[in-house]
CSV table of C-alpha atoms in Angstrom, one decimal:
chain,number,residue,atom,x,y,z
A,1,MET,CA,-139.9,-24.3,-2.2
A,2,THR,CA,-140.1,-27.3,0.1
A,3,GLY,CA,-138.7,-27.5,3.6
A,4,ARG,CA,-135.1,-28.3,4.2
A,5,MET,CA,-134.1,-31.8,2.8
A,6,PRO,CA,-131.3,-34.0,3.8
A,7,GLU,CA,-128.1,-33.2,2.0
A,8,GLY,CA,-127.7,-34.7,-1.5
A,9,PRO,CA,-124.7,-36.7,-2.8
A,10,GLY,CA,-122.9,-33.5,-3.8
A,11,GLY,CA,-124.0,-31.1,-1.0
A,12,THR,CA,-122.3,-30.1,2.2
A,13,GLY,CA,-125.4,-29.7,4.4
A,14,LEU,CA,-123.5,-27.1,6.5
A,15,GLY,CA,-125.9,-24.3,7.0
A,16,ALA,CA,-128.8,-22.0,6.0
A,17,GLY,CA,-126.9,-20.3,3.2
A,18,ALA,CA,-125.5,-16.8,2.9
A,19,ALA,CA,-126.9,-13.4,2.1
A,20,VAL,CA,-125.3,-11.6,-0.9
A,21,THR,CA,-124.9,-8.1,0.4
A,22,GLY,CA,-122.6,-6.8,-2.3
A,23,ILE,CA,-121.6,-7.4,-5.9
A,24,GLY,CA,-118.6,-6.2,-7.9
A,25,LEU,CA,-117.8,-7.0,-11.5
A,26,PHE,CA,-115.0,-6.0,-13.9
A,27,THR,CA,-115.5,-7.9,-17.2
A,28,PRO,CA,-115.2,-7.5,-21.0
A,29,ALA,CA,-118.9,-6.5,-20.8
A,30,GLY,CA,-118.3,-3.5,-18.5
A,31,ALA,CA,-116.1,-1.9,-15.8
A,32,ASP,CA,-118.7,-2.4,-13.1
A,33,ALA,CA,-121.7,-4.5,-12.3
A,34,ALA,CA,-124.4,-2.2,-13.8
A,35,THR,CA,-122.6,-1.9,-17.1
A,36,THR,CA,-121.8,-5.6,-17.3
A,37,TRP,CA,-125.4,-6.4,-16.6
A,38,GLU,CA,-126.7,-4.0,-19.2
A,39,THR,CA,-124.4,-5.5,-21.9
A,40,VAL,CA,-125.4,-9.0,-20.9
A,41,ARG,CA,-129.1,-8.2,-20.9
A,42,ALA,CA,-128.6,-6.7,-24.4
A,43,GLY,CA,-126.9,-9.9,-25.7
A,44,LYS,CA,-124.0,-7.8,-27.1
A,45,ALA,CA,-121.0,-10.0,-27.7
A,46,THR,CA,-117.5,-8.6,-26.8
A,47,ALA,CA,-115.1,-10.9,-28.7
A,48,ALA,CA,-112.5,-9.4,-31.0
A,49,LEU,CA,-109.8,-10.8,-33.3
A,50,GLU,CA,-106.2,-10.2,-32.3
A,51,GLU,CA,-103.0,-11.1,-34.3
A,52,GLY,CA,-99.4,-11.0,-33.3
A,53,GLY,CA,-96.4,-13.0,-32.1
A,54,GLY,CA,-97.3,-15.8,-34.5
A,55,LEU,CA,-100.8,-16.1,-33.0
A,56,ARG,CA,-104.2,-15.4,-34.5
A,57,HIS,CA,-106.9,-15.7,-31.9
A,58,LEU,CA,-110.2,-14.4,-30.6
A,59,VAL,CA,-110.3,-12.8,-27.1
A,60,CYS,CA,-112.6,-10.8,-24.8
A,61,ARG,CA,-110.6,-8.2,-23.0
A,62,ALA,CA,-111.6,-6.2,-19.9
A,63,PRO,CA,-111.7,-2.4,-20.1
A,64,GLY,CA,-108.8,-0.2,-19.1
A,65,LEU,CA,-108.0,-0.2,-15.4
A,66,PRO,CA,-108.9,2.8,-13.3
A,67,GLY,CA,-106.0,5.1,-12.4
A,68,ASP,CA,-106.2,4.7,-8.6
A,69,LEU,CA,-105.8,1.2,-7.4
A,70,GLY,CA,-104.4,1.9,-4.0
A,71,ARG,CA,-101.4,0.3,-2.5
A,72,ALA,CA,-101.5,-2.6,-5.0
A,73,VAL,CA,-100.1,-0.5,-7.8
A,74,THR,CA,-97.6,1.7,-6.1
A,75,VAL,CA,-96.1,-0.8,-3.6
A,76,ARG,CA,-96.8,-4.4,-4.5
A,77,ARG,CA,-96.8,-4.4,-8.3
A,78,PRO,CA,-99.2,-7.4,-8.5
A,79,ASP,CA,-100.1,-9.5,-11.5
A,80,ARG,CA,-102.9,-8.2,-13.7
A,81,SER,CA,-105.3,-10.8,-12.2
A,82,ALA,CA,-105.0,-9.2,-8.8
A,83,LEU,CA,-105.6,-5.8,-10.2
A,84,LEU,CA,-108.8,-6.9,-11.9
A,85,ALA,CA,-109.8,-8.6,-8.6
A,86,LEU,CA,-109.2,-5.4,-6.7
A,87,VAL,CA,-111.5,-3.3,-8.9
A,88,ALA,CA,-114.3,-5.9,-8.6
A,89,ALA,CA,-113.7,-6.3,-4.8
A,90,ARG,CA,-113.8,-2.6,-4.1
A,91,GLU,CA,-117.2,-2.3,-5.9
A,92,ALA,CA,-118.6,-5.3,-4.0
A,93,LEU,CA,-117.6,-3.8,-0.6
A,94,ALA,CA,-119.0,-0.4,-1.5
A,95,ASP,CA,-122.2,-2.0,-2.7
A,96,ALA,CA,-122.4,-3.9,0.7
A,97,GLY,CA,-121.9,-0.6,2.6
A,98,LEU,CA,-118.8,-1.9,4.2
A,99,ASP,CA,-115.7,0.2,5.0
A,100,PRO,CA,-112.6,-2.0,5.7
A,101,ALA,CA,-111.2,0.8,7.8
A,102,GLY,CA,-113.9,0.2,10.4
A,103,TRP,CA,-114.2,-3.6,10.5
A,104,ASP,CA,-112.7,-6.3,12.6
A,105,GLY,CA,-110.4,-7.8,10.0
A,106,ALA,CA,-109.9,-11.0,12.1
A,107,ARG,CA,-113.6,-11.9,11.4
A,108,VAL,CA,-113.4,-11.3,7.7
A,109,GLY,CA,-112.2,-13.9,5.1
A,110,VAL,CA,-111.4,-13.9,1.4
A,111,VAL,CA,-111.7,-16.8,-1.0
A,112,ALA,CA,-110.5,-16.2,-4.5
A,113,GLY,CA,-111.0,-18.6,-7.4
A,114,ILE,CA,-108.2,-18.6,-9.9
A,115,GLY,CA,-107.5,-20.7,-13.0
A,116,ALA,CA,-104.0,-19.9,-14.4
A,117,GLY,CA,-102.5,-17.9,-11.5
A,118,GLY,CA,-100.2,-15.0,-12.3
A,119,VAL,CA,-99.3,-16.3,-15.7
A,120,LEU,CA,-98.7,-12.9,-17.2
A,121,THR,CA,-96.1,-12.1,-14.5
A,122,PHE,CA,-94.5,-15.5,-15.0
A,123,GLU,CA,-94.2,-15.1,-18.8
A,124,ALA,CA,-92.9,-11.5,-18.6
A,125,GLN,CA,-90.3,-12.3,-16.0
A,126,ARG,CA,-89.3,-15.5,-17.8
A,127,GLU,CA,-88.5,-13.4,-20.8
A,128,VAL,CA,-86.5,-10.9,-18.7
A,129,LEU,CA,-84.5,-13.8,-17.4
A,130,ARG,CA,-83.9,-15.1,-20.9
A,131,THR,CA,-82.9,-11.8,-22.5
A,132,ASP,CA,-81.4,-9.8,-19.7
A,133,GLY,CA,-80.4,-12.2,-17.0
A,134,PRO,CA,-81.5,-12.8,-13.4
A,135,GLY,CA,-80.2,-9.5,-12.1
A,136,ASP,CA,-82.9,-7.6,-14.0
A,137,MET,CA,-85.8,-9.7,-12.8
A,138,SER,CA,-88.4,-8.0,-10.5
A,139,PRO,CA,-88.2,-9.0,-6.8
A,140,PHE,CA,-92.0,-9.3,-7.1
A,141,ALA,CA,-91.8,-12.0,-9.8
A,142,VAL,CA,-92.5,-15.0,-7.6
A,143,PRO,CA,-95.2,-13.3,-5.4
A,144,GLY,CA,-97.0,-12.1,-8.5
A,145,ALA,CA,-96.9,-15.5,-10.2
A,146,LEU,CA,-98.2,-17.6,-7.3
A,147,PRO,CA,-101.8,-18.8,-7.6
A,148,ASN,CA,-102.6,-17.4,-4.1
A,149,SER,CA,-101.5,-13.9,-5.1
A,150,VAL,CA,-105.1,-12.7,-5.7
A,151,ALA,CA,-106.3,-13.7,-2.3
A,152,GLY,CA,-103.2,-12.4,-0.6
A,153,GLN,CA,-103.3,-9.0,-2.4
A,154,LEU,CA,-106.9,-8.5,-1.4
A,155,ALA,CA,-106.2,-9.4,2.2
A,156,VAL,CA,-103.4,-6.8,2.4
A,157,GLU,CA,-105.4,-4.1,0.6
A,158,PHE,CA,-108.5,-4.5,2.8
A,159,GLY,CA,-106.9,-5.5,6.1
A,160,ILE,CA,-108.5,-9.0,6.0
A,161,ARG,CA,-106.9,-11.1,8.8
A,162,GLY,CA,-109.3,-14.1,8.8
A,163,PRO,CA,-108.8,-17.0,6.4
A,164,SER,CA,-107.3,-16.1,3.0
A,165,THR,CA,-107.7,-18.9,0.6
A,166,ALA,CA,-107.0,-19.6,-3.1
A,167,VAL,CA,-109.2,-22.1,-4.9
A,168,THR,CA,-107.9,-23.7,-8.1
A,169,THR,CA,-110.6,-26.0,-9.6
A,170,ALA,CA,-110.0,-24.7,-13.1
A,171,CYS,CA,-113.1,-23.2,-14.7
A,172,ALA,CA,-115.2,-24.2,-11.7
A,173,ALA,CA,-113.0,-22.1,-9.3
A,174,GLY,CA,-115.2,-19.0,-9.0
A,175,ALA,CA,-118.2,-21.1,-8.0
A,176,THR,CA,-116.1,-23.3,-5.7
A,177,ALA,CA,-114.8,-20.2,-4.0
A,178,ILE,CA,-118.4,-19.2,-3.1
A,179,GLY,CA,-119.0,-22.8,-1.8
A,180,VAL,CA,-116.0,-22.6,0.4
A,181,ALA,CA,-117.2,-19.2,1.7
A,182,LEU,CA,-120.5,-20.7,2.7
A,183,ASP,CA,-118.6,-23.3,4.8
A,184,LEU,CA,-116.5,-20.6,6.5
A,185,LEU,CA,-119.7,-18.7,7.5
A,186,ALA,CA,-121.6,-21.8,8.6
A,187,LEU,CA,-118.7,-23.0,10.8
A,188,GLY,CA,-118.4,-19.6,12.4
A,189,ARG,CA,-114.9,-19.0,11.2
A,190,CYS,CA,-115.9,-15.6,9.6
A,191,ASP,CA,-118.7,-13.1,9.8
A,192,ILE,CA,-118.0,-11.7,6.4
A,193,VAL,CA,-116.4,-13.3,3.4
A,194,LEU,CA,-115.3,-11.7,0.2
A,195,ALA,CA,-115.7,-14.5,-2.4
A,196,GLY,CA,-115.2,-14.6,-6.1
A,197,GLY,CA,-112.7,-15.2,-8.9
A,198,ALA,CA,-110.2,-13.4,-11.1
A,199,GLU,CA,-108.5,-14.4,-14.4
A,200,ALA,CA,-105.9,-12.7,-16.6
A,201,SER,CA,-104.5,-15.4,-18.7
A,202,LEU,CA,-104.6,-14.0,-22.2
A,203,SER,CA,-101.0,-15.0,-22.7
A,204,PRO,CA,-99.3,-16.7,-25.7
A,205,PHE,CA,-98.8,-19.9,-23.6
A,206,TYR,CA,-102.5,-20.3,-22.6
A,207,VAL,CA,-103.9,-19.2,-25.9
A,208,ALA,CA,-101.7,-21.5,-27.9
A,209,GLY,CA,-102.3,-24.3,-25.4
A,210,PHE,CA,-106.1,-24.1,-25.4
A,211,ASP,CA,-106.0,-23.9,-29.2
A,212,ARG,CA,-103.9,-27.1,-29.4
A,213,LEU,CA,-106.5,-28.8,-27.3
A,214,GLY,CA,-109.1,-27.8,-29.9
A,215,ALA,CA,-111.0,-25.9,-27.2
A,216,LEU,CA,-111.1,-22.4,-28.9
A,217,SER,CA,-113.4,-21.1,-31.6
A,218,ARG,CA,-111.8,-20.5,-35.0
A,219,ARG,CA,-114.6,-18.4,-36.3
A,220,PHE,CA,-112.2,-15.6,-37.2
A,221,HIS,CA,-114.4,-14.2,-39.9
A,222,ASP,CA,-117.1,-13.4,-37.3
A,223,PRO,CA,-115.6,-12.6,-33.9
A,224,ALA,CA,-118.9,-11.4,-32.4
A,225,GLY,CA,-120.6,-14.6,-33.4
A,226,ALA,CA,-117.8,-16.9,-32.4
A,227,LEU,CA,-118.8,-18.2,-29.0
A,228,ARG,CA,-122.2,-19.9,-29.5
A,229,PRO,CA,-123.4,-21.7,-26.4
A,230,PHE,CA,-125.6,-24.7,-27.1
A,231,ASP,CA,-125.8,-23.8,-30.8
A,232,ARG,CA,-125.6,-26.5,-33.4
A,233,ASP,CA,-122.7,-24.7,-35.1
A,234,ARG,CA,-120.6,-24.0,-32.1
A,235,ASP,CA,-116.8,-24.8,-32.4
A,236,GLY,CA,-115.2,-23.7,-29.1
A,237,PHE,CA,-115.0,-20.9,-26.6
A,238,VAL,CA,-113.3,-17.5,-26.6
A,239,MET,CA,-110.9,-16.7,-23.8
A,240,ALA,CA,-111.7,-13.8,-21.6
A,241,GLU,CA,-110.2,-11.9,-18.6
A,242,GLY,CA,-112.0,-10.2,-15.7
A,243,ALA,CA,-113.1,-10.6,-12.1
A,244,GLY,CA,-116.3,-10.9,-10.0
A,245,PHE,CA,-116.7,-10.8,-6.2
A,246,LEU,CA,-119.6,-11.2,-3.8
A,247,VAL,CA,-119.8,-10.1,-0.2
A,248,LEU,CA,-121.4,-12.9,1.8
A,249,GLU,CA,-122.7,-12.8,5.3
A,250,ARG,CA,-125.0,-14.9,7.5
A,251,PRO,CA,-128.5,-13.7,6.8
A,252,ALA,CA,-129.2,-12.7,10.4
A,253,ASP,CA,-125.9,-10.8,10.6
A,254,ALA,CA,-126.8,-8.9,7.4
A,255,VAL,CA,-130.2,-7.9,8.7
A,256,ALA,CA,-128.7,-6.9,12.1
A,257,ARG,CA,-126.4,-4.4,10.6
A,258,GLY,CA,-129.1,-3.0,8.3
A,259,ALA,CA,-127.7,-4.4,5.1
A,260,ARG,CA,-130.0,-5.0,2.1
A,261,PRO,CA,-129.5,-8.6,0.9
A,262,ARG,CA,-129.6,-8.9,-2.8
A,263,ALA,CA,-130.2,-12.6,-2.8
A,264,LEU,CA,-129.4,-15.8,-0.9
A,265,ILE,CA,-126.8,-18.4,-1.8
A,266,ALA,CA,-129.0,-21.2,-0.6
A,267,GLY,CA,-127.1,-24.3,-1.7
A,268,TYR,CA,-123.8,-25.6,-3.1
A,269,GLY,CA,-123.0,-28.9,-4.6
A,270,ALA,CA,-119.6,-30.2,-5.8
A,271,THR,CA,-118.5,-33.5,-7.3
A,272,SER,CA,-115.6,-34.9,-9.4
A,273,ASP,CA,-116.2,-36.9,-12.6
A,274,ALA,CA,-113.1,-39.0,-11.8
A,275,HIS,CA,-113.1,-39.7,-15.6
A,276,HIS,CA,-110.7,-37.7,-17.7
A,277,VAL,CA,-108.4,-34.7,-17.3
A,278,VAL,CA,-110.2,-32.7,-20.0
A,279,ALA,CA,-113.4,-34.4,-21.2
A,280,PRO,CA,-116.6,-34.5,-19.1
A,281,ARG,CA,-118.1,-37.8,-18.1
A,282,PRO,CA,-120.3,-38.7,-21.1
A,283,ASP,CA,-123.4,-39.6,-19.0
A,284,GLY,CA,-123.1,-36.3,-17.1
A,285,SER,CA,-123.6,-38.1,-13.8
A,286,GLY,CA,-121.1,-35.9,-12.0
A,287,LEU,CA,-122.8,-32.7,-12.9
A,288,THR,CA,-126.2,-34.2,-12.2
A,289,ALA,CA,-125.1,-35.1,-8.7
A,290,ALA,CA,-123.7,-31.6,-8.1
A,291,VAL,CA,-126.9,-29.9,-9.1
A,292,ARG,CA,-129.0,-32.4,-7.0
A,293,GLY,CA,-126.7,-31.8,-4.0
A,294,ALA,CA,-127.1,-28.0,-4.3
A,295,LEU,CA,-130.8,-28.3,-4.5
A,296,ALA,CA,-131.0,-30.6,-1.6
A,297,GLU,CA,-128.9,-28.3,0.5
A,298,ALA,CA,-131.3,-25.5,-0.4
A,299,GLY,CA,-134.3,-27.5,0.6
A,300,ALA,CA,-135.5,-27.5,-3.0
A,301,VAL,CA,-136.4,-30.0,-5.8
A,302,PRO,CA,-135.8,-29.8,-9.5
A,303,GLY,CA,-139.3,-28.5,-10.2
A,304,ASP,CA,-138.6,-25.4,-8.1
A,305,VAL,CA,-135.9,-24.2,-10.6
A,306,ASP,CA,-137.0,-21.0,-12.5
A,307,LEU,CA,-133.7,-20.3,-14.3
A,308,VAL,CA,-130.4,-21.9,-15.1
A,309,ASN,CA,-127.3,-19.9,-15.8
A,310,ALA,CA,-125.4,-22.7,-17.5
A,311,HIS,CA,-121.7,-23.3,-17.9
A,312,GLY,CA,-122.3,-23.3,-21.6
A,313,THR,CA,-118.8,-22.7,-23.1
A,314,GLY,CA,-119.6,-23.4,-26.7
A,315,THR,CA,-117.5,-26.5,-27.0
A,316,PRO,CA,-119.1,-29.3,-28.9
A,317,ARG,CA,-118.7,-32.1,-26.3
A,318,GLY,CA,-119.2,-30.0,-23.1
A,319,ASP,CA,-122.4,-28.3,-24.2
A,320,ALA,CA,-123.8,-31.6,-25.4
A,321,VAL,CA,-123.3,-33.3,-22.1
A,322,GLU,CA,-124.5,-30.3,-20.0
A,323,GLY,CA,-127.5,-29.8,-22.3
A,324,ALA,CA,-128.5,-33.5,-21.9
A,325,VAL,CA,-128.1,-33.2,-18.1
A,326,LEU,CA,-130.3,-30.1,-17.8
A,327,ALA,CA,-133.0,-31.5,-20.1
A,328,ALA,CA,-133.2,-34.7,-18.1
A,329,LEU,CA,-133.0,-33.1,-14.7
A,330,LEU,CA,-135.4,-30.3,-15.4
A,331,PRO,CA,-138.2,-31.6,-17.6
A,332,HIS,CA,-140.4,-28.6,-16.9
A,333,ARG,CA,-138.0,-26.7,-19.2
A,334,PRO,CA,-137.1,-23.5,-17.2
A,335,PRO,CA,-135.1,-21.0,-19.3
A,336,VAL,CA,-131.4,-21.9,-19.7
A,337,THR,CA,-129.0,-19.1,-20.5
A,338,SER,CA,-125.2,-18.9,-20.9
A,339,THR,CA,-123.8,-15.4,-20.5
A,340,LYS,CA,-120.5,-16.5,-22.0
A,341,GLY,CA,-121.9,-15.7,-25.4
A,342,VAL,CA,-121.4,-12.0,-24.3
A,343,THR,CA,-118.5,-12.1,-21.9
A,344,GLY,CA,-116.4,-14.9,-23.3
A,345,HIS,CA,-115.1,-17.6,-21.0
A,346,LEU,CA,-113.6,-16.1,-17.9
A,347,LEU,CA,-112.1,-19.5,-16.9
A,348,GLY,CA,-111.4,-19.4,-13.1
A,349,ALA,CA,-113.5,-16.2,-12.7
A,350,ALA,CA,-116.5,-17.5,-14.7
A,351,GLY,CA,-118.5,-19.1,-11.9
A,352,ALA,CA,-118.3,-16.0,-9.7
A,353,VAL,CA,-119.2,-13.6,-12.5
A,354,GLU,CA,-122.1,-15.8,-13.5
A,355,ALA,CA,-123.3,-16.2,-9.9
A,356,ALA,CA,-123.4,-12.4,-9.7
A,357,LEU,CA,-125.3,-12.1,-13.0
A,358,THR,CA,-127.7,-14.7,-11.7
A,359,VAL,CA,-128.3,-12.5,-8.6
A,360,LEU,CA,-129.1,-9.6,-10.9
A,361,SER,CA,-131.4,-11.8,-13.0
A,362,LEU,CA,-133.4,-12.7,-9.9
A,363,ALA,CA,-133.5,-9.1,-8.7
A,364,GLU,CA,-134.8,-7.7,-12.0
A,365,GLU,CA,-136.8,-10.9,-12.8
A,366,THR,CA,-135.1,-10.9,-16.2
A,367,VAL,CA,-133.7,-13.9,-18.1
A,368,PRO,CA,-130.7,-12.6,-20.1
A,369,PRO,CA,-130.3,-14.0,-23.6
A,370,THR,CA,-127.8,-16.5,-24.9
A,371,ALA,CA,-125.9,-14.5,-27.5
A,372,ASN,CA,-125.4,-16.3,-30.9
A,373,PHE,CA,-127.8,-19.1,-30.2
A,374,ALA,CA,-129.7,-19.9,-33.4
A,375,GLU,CA,-130.2,-23.6,-34.0
A,376,PRO,CA,-130.4,-26.1,-31.1
A,377,ASP,CA,-128.6,-29.5,-31.1
A,378,GLU,CA,-130.7,-32.3,-32.3
A,379,GLY,CA,-132.1,-34.3,-29.4
A,380,VAL,CA,-131.4,-31.7,-26.6
A,381,ASP,CA,-134.6,-30.0,-25.6
A,382,LEU,CA,-133.8,-26.7,-23.8
A,383,ASP,CA,-135.6,-23.4,-23.6
A,384,VAL,CA,-132.7,-21.0,-24.6
A,385,PRO,CA,-133.9,-17.4,-24.9
A,386,THR,CA,-132.3,-15.3,-27.6
A,387,THR,CA,-133.6,-12.0,-26.3
A,388,ALA,CA,-134.1,-10.7,-22.7
A,389,ARG,CA,-137.3,-12.1,-21.2
A,390,GLY,CA,-139.3,-11.0,-18.1
A,391,ALA,CA,-140.3,-13.9,-15.9
A,392,ARG,CA,-141.2,-14.6,-12.3
A,393,LEU,CA,-137.9,-15.8,-10.9
A,394,ARG,CA,-137.5,-17.1,-7.3
A,395,LEU,CA,-134.9,-19.8,-7.5
A,396,ALA,CA,-132.0,-20.2,-10.0
A,397,VAL,CA,-129.1,-22.7,-10.5
A,398,SER,CA,-125.7,-21.6,-11.7
A,399,THR,CA,-123.5,-24.5,-13.0
A,400,SER,CA,-119.7,-24.6,-13.5
A,401,VAL,CA,-117.5,-27.3,-14.9
A,402,GLY,CA,-113.7,-27.4,-14.9
A,403,PHE,CA,-110.9,-29.4,-16.5
A,404,GLY,CA,-110.0,-32.3,-14.2
A,405,GLY,CA,-113.6,-33.3,-13.8
A,406,HIS,CA,-114.6,-30.5,-11.4
A,407,ASN,CA,-118.4,-29.9,-11.1
A,408,ALA,CA,-119.9,-27.1,-9.0
A,409,ALA,CA,-123.5,-25.9,-8.7
A,410,LEU,CA,-125.0,-23.0,-6.8
A,411,VAL,CA,-128.6,-22.5,-5.9
A,412,ILE,CA,-129.5,-18.8,-5.6
A,413,THR,CA,-132.8,-17.6,-4.3
A,414,ALA,CA,-134.4,-14.1,-4.5
A,415,SER,CA,-134.2,-12.1,-1.3
């Protein structure tokens, strides 16, 4: 890589990045980081067909929750999104070698990306109100439904008394949360930040709503082959639930406490298309600026990129725009993968889960395949591996795009 460059149009320019000292994942591909990575590396899709309540849809569901989830289950009765987050966060902290019982919680922060908020709690309690009346509603209905409930629940569970923040930039939220965490560390507001995202919105309202938008795949005859990132025959995404969290620290602090950094979040870029509430800007200029900003903050140039973990949701328009952006920005054709072909689209958690998977790709020098990719779009020249590939990987970019025109890009480098 080159030396540090001035910040780009989408970068923050706030610091020297953050060490990733812990990873936790709870996804349709596995109940922990190792199992998720193994499934992703194998390219094994997790989508299944479900029917009921007048709906016929494809989903990627997380595994069963472990029996012991601490105070969250017995006292606070949180929304499912917070329970998924708790499992991933516990693994991340254990991986980092951190015991919340022994830390100064005032110097620790949590930033949680969320898409729909506690929609399952809202829908369940709305039905109780309709059928049984207000007297039978749970007193935890409102706390569980609020979009900040994931961050708040994690703060209570782990004694985090620094900033507790919810980020809601739609499907870019998980990546945005990591970007916010970088700022908290660079500004000295925290010494440790638990950053990531969680999503549990496999509800009738969201499934039907996304379907009415034309965003979901209707490949009901072939659930495993439904989500087809960048493939010519793609017809939409498959909704998923899950969570991913990273423990982030300033590199010097991590080394001082004897931690083993897995990778470095070296740059973050964020922009808004200011174009349309759903559709991406056709020329991809917003996403381009976000990637350029992240690279500039990392002191890198496009030619340094060895791998892209793309947003790649399998929607016709979104993949076409992103594919054109990546082809134009990276003419040296580094491998481009979308792990959503395996995990489904985790919405607000997607960017965090994919950042974690990118860290694992760098650590193992392995490019995971894009499940269900068979025929490329005409005119878009990308190297999309269909089987796991060994490669020398030093710098990767992870991209995220959300409804409302949100663009986020992370530059992640090997430790």
